[in-house]
Amino acid sequence: MKRGVVLTKIGEFKLNKTNSLVINLISLLVFVLATSAFLKLYNLNFLNYILNINFLLLIFCLFVIIIILHEFIHGIAYKFFGAKLKFGFKHLNIYTADTSGNVYGTKEMFVIMFSPLLFLSALFIILSYFFKKTYFYFAFCTIFNMACSIGDIILFIYMLSKGGDCKIKDTNHGFLMYKKS
């Protein structure tokens, strides 16, 4: 941001218990609906999978790996724009935050917020093509990644609702949104 530019706060998103609960419930709903649709599409019995402890353990491990990769990719995107990173866990959310005080435009935030969704989804689709016998697991990985991205999508829509030219500052507690005065 250029020196002498005055910014007025126009919005805020706090990572608090209520917002975290809402985002996690929406993510869970997306995951359940997408998984159900996938299993139905391929005529797979949902109960055969959900009652198999080995399958559930594998899915849990994939979920943890995807969350870590997802946040790592956010970090790479942030670093591309000169961020100083902090990774954390708060209210059942793992997050990546920029503690440098940088202010970003919506284009930069699009790159930061959507990189994990786009990159990991493309990776899982490509891997499922090359490893056809295990496409099933890559489909779950893609569904997990979509569910993990729900918070990013909701936040980006909220940012856009404040105006395409708004400026965003990441904090340890969420996002602050500004416009030029």
mmCIF file of C-alpha atoms in Angstrom, residues 18-121:
data_model
loop_
_atom_site.group_PDB
_atom_site.id
_atom_site.type_symbol
_atom_site.label_atom_id
_atom_site.label_comp_id
_atom_site.label_asym_id
_atom_site.label_seq_id
_atom_site.Cartn_x
_atom_site.Cartn_y
_atom_site.Cartn_z
ATOM 1 C CA THR A 18 -19.668 -19.285 16.455
ATOM 2 C CA ASN A 19 -18.129 -18.596 13.039
ATOM 3 C CA SER A 20 -15.939 -21.694 13.335
ATOM 4 C CA LEU A 21 -18.932 -23.850 14.231
ATOM 5 C CA VAL A 22 -20.968 -22.540 11.282
ATOM 6 C CA ILE A 23 -18.107 -23.047 8.810
ATOM 7 C CA ASN A 24 -17.350 -26.537 10.154
ATOM 8 C CA LEU A 25 -21.024 -27.558 9.975
ATOM 9 C CA ILE A 26 -21.305 -26.319 6.386
ATOM 10 C CA SER A 27 -18.066 -28.162 5.530
ATOM 11 C CA LEU A 28 -19.414 -31.340 7.120
ATOM 12 C CA LEU A 29 -22.676 -30.990 5.190
ATOM 13 C CA VAL A 30 -20.766 -30.546 1.916
ATOM 14 C CA PHE A 31 -18.623 -33.576 2.733
ATOM 15 C CA VAL A 32 -21.609 -35.807 3.592
ATOM 16 C CA LEU A 33 -23.622 -34.722 0.536
ATOM 17 C CA ALA A 34 -20.678 -35.067 -1.863
ATOM 18 C CA THR A 35 -19.668 -38.439 -0.407
ATOM 19 C CA SER A 36 -23.247 -39.715 -0.573
ATOM 20 C CA ALA A 37 -23.567 -38.549 -4.171
ATOM 21 C CA PHE A 38 -20.257 -40.206 -5.089
ATOM 22 C CA LEU A 39 -21.219 -43.519 -3.463
ATOM 23 C CA LYS A 40 -24.672 -43.446 -5.070
ATOM 24 C CA LEU A 41 -23.249 -42.541 -8.477
ATOM 25 C CA TYR A 42 -21.001 -45.598 -8.411
ATOM 26 C CA ASN A 43 -23.601 -47.873 -6.750
ATOM 27 C CA LEU A 44 -21.467 -48.343 -3.646
ATOM 28 C CA ASN A 45 -23.047 -49.297 -0.326
ATOM 29 C CA PHE A 46 -22.415 -46.487 2.146
ATOM 30 C CA LEU A 47 -22.729 -48.768 5.197
ATOM 31 C CA ASN A 48 -20.065 -51.155 3.900
ATOM 32 C CA TYR A 49 -17.581 -48.296 4.029
ATOM 33 C CA ILE A 50 -18.676 -46.389 7.099
ATOM 34 C CA LEU A 51 -18.679 -49.565 9.239
ATOM 35 C CA ASN A 52 -15.204 -50.671 8.089
ATOM 36 C CA ILE A 53 -12.685 -49.500 10.706
ATOM 37 C CA ASN A 54 -9.696 -49.874 8.344
ATOM 38 C CA PHE A 55 -11.413 -47.714 5.747
ATOM 39 C CA LEU A 56 -12.318 -45.094 8.356
ATOM 40 C CA LEU A 57 -8.741 -45.039 9.668
ATOM 41 C CA LEU A 58 -7.383 -44.581 6.147
ATOM 42 C CA ILE A 59 -9.880 -41.809 5.431
ATOM 43 C CA PHE A 60 -8.964 -40.078 8.701
ATOM 44 C CA CYS A 61 -5.249 -40.229 7.799
ATOM 45 C CA LEU A 62 -5.973 -38.844 4.324
ATOM 46 C CA PHE A 63 -8.042 -36.084 5.905
ATOM 47 C CA VAL A 64 -5.185 -35.022 8.205
ATOM 48 C CA ILE A 65 -2.679 -35.076 5.322
ATOM 49 C CA ILE A 66 -4.989 -33.016 3.109
ATOM 50 C CA ILE A 67 -5.566 -30.405 5.823
ATOM 51 C CA ILE A 68 -1.807 -30.038 6.317
ATOM 52 C CA LEU A 69 -1.209 -29.781 2.545
ATOM 53 C CA HIS A 70 -4.104 -27.324 2.234
ATOM 54 C CA GLU A 71 -2.641 -24.969 4.852
ATOM 55 C CA PHE A 72 0.890 -25.417 3.484
ATOM 56 C CA ILE A 73 -0.328 -24.272 0.044
ATOM 57 C CA HIS A 74 -1.993 -21.234 1.648
ATOM 58 C CA GLY A 75 1.408 -20.520 3.192
ATOM 59 C CA ILE A 76 3.201 -20.768 -0.161
ATOM 60 C CA ALA A 77 0.680 -18.365 -1.714
ATOM 61 C CA TYR A 78 1.042 -15.942 1.192
ATOM 62 C CA LYS A 79 4.859 -16.115 0.934
ATOM 63 C CA PHE A 80 4.596 -15.280 -2.777
ATOM 64 C CA PHE A 81 3.123 -11.927 -1.675
ATOM 65 C CA GLY A 82 5.735 -11.354 1.049
ATOM 66 C CA ALA A 83 3.896 -12.585 4.125
ATOM 67 C CA LYS A 84 5.293 -13.482 7.494
ATOM 68 C CA LEU A 85 3.474 -16.686 8.435
ATOM 69 C CA LYS A 86 1.897 -18.063 11.534
ATOM 70 C CA PHE A 87 0.218 -21.464 11.589
ATOM 71 C CA GLY A 88 -2.245 -22.236 14.327
ATOM 72 C CA PHE A 89 -5.197 -24.188 15.623
ATOM 73 C CA LYS A 90 -8.209 -22.395 17.062
ATOM 74 C CA HIS A 91 -11.849 -23.388 17.596
ATOM 75 C CA LEU A 92 -11.449 -26.669 15.648
ATOM 76 C CA ASN A 93 -9.815 -24.859 12.722
ATOM 77 C CA ILE A 94 -6.256 -25.150 11.505
ATOM 78 C CA TYR A 95 -5.237 -21.868 9.922
ATOM 79 C CA THR A 96 -2.459 -19.961 8.206
ATOM 80 C CA ALA A 97 -2.198 -16.252 9.021
ATOM 81 C CA ASP A 98 -0.037 -13.398 7.776
ATOM 82 C CA THR A 99 1.410 -11.508 10.739
ATOM 83 C CA SER A 100 3.379 -8.990 8.643
ATOM 84 C CA GLY A 101 0.607 -6.395 8.556
ATOM 85 C CA ASN A 102 0.449 -6.544 4.743
ATOM 86 C CA VAL A 103 -2.762 -5.370 3.124
ATOM 87 C CA TYR A 104 -3.985 -7.377 0.124
ATOM 88 C CA GLY A 105 -6.380 -6.701 -2.721
ATOM 89 C CA THR A 106 -9.096 -9.142 -3.716
ATOM 90 C CA LYS A 107 -6.961 -10.548 -6.556
ATOM 91 C CA GLU A 108 -4.168 -11.449 -4.154
ATOM 92 C CA MET A 109 -6.672 -12.913 -1.698
ATOM 93 C CA PHE A 110 -8.207 -14.982 -4.507
ATOM 94 C CA VAL A 111 -4.783 -16.517 -5.177
ATOM 95 C CA ILE A 112 -4.126 -17.058 -1.463
ATOM 96 C CA MET A 113 -7.541 -18.501 -0.645
ATOM 97 C CA PHE A 114 -8.218 -20.616 -3.740
ATOM 98 C CA SER A 115 -4.742 -22.051 -4.415
ATOM 99 C CA PRO A 116 -5.313 -25.138 -2.221
ATOM 100 C CA LEU A 117 -8.707 -25.880 -3.773
ATOM 101 C CA LEU A 118 -7.476 -25.528 -7.341
ATOM 102 C CA PHE A 119 -4.033 -27.116 -6.959
ATOM 103 C CA LEU A 120 -5.005 -30.117 -4.823
ATOM 104 C CA SER A 121 -8.175 -30.841 -6.820
#
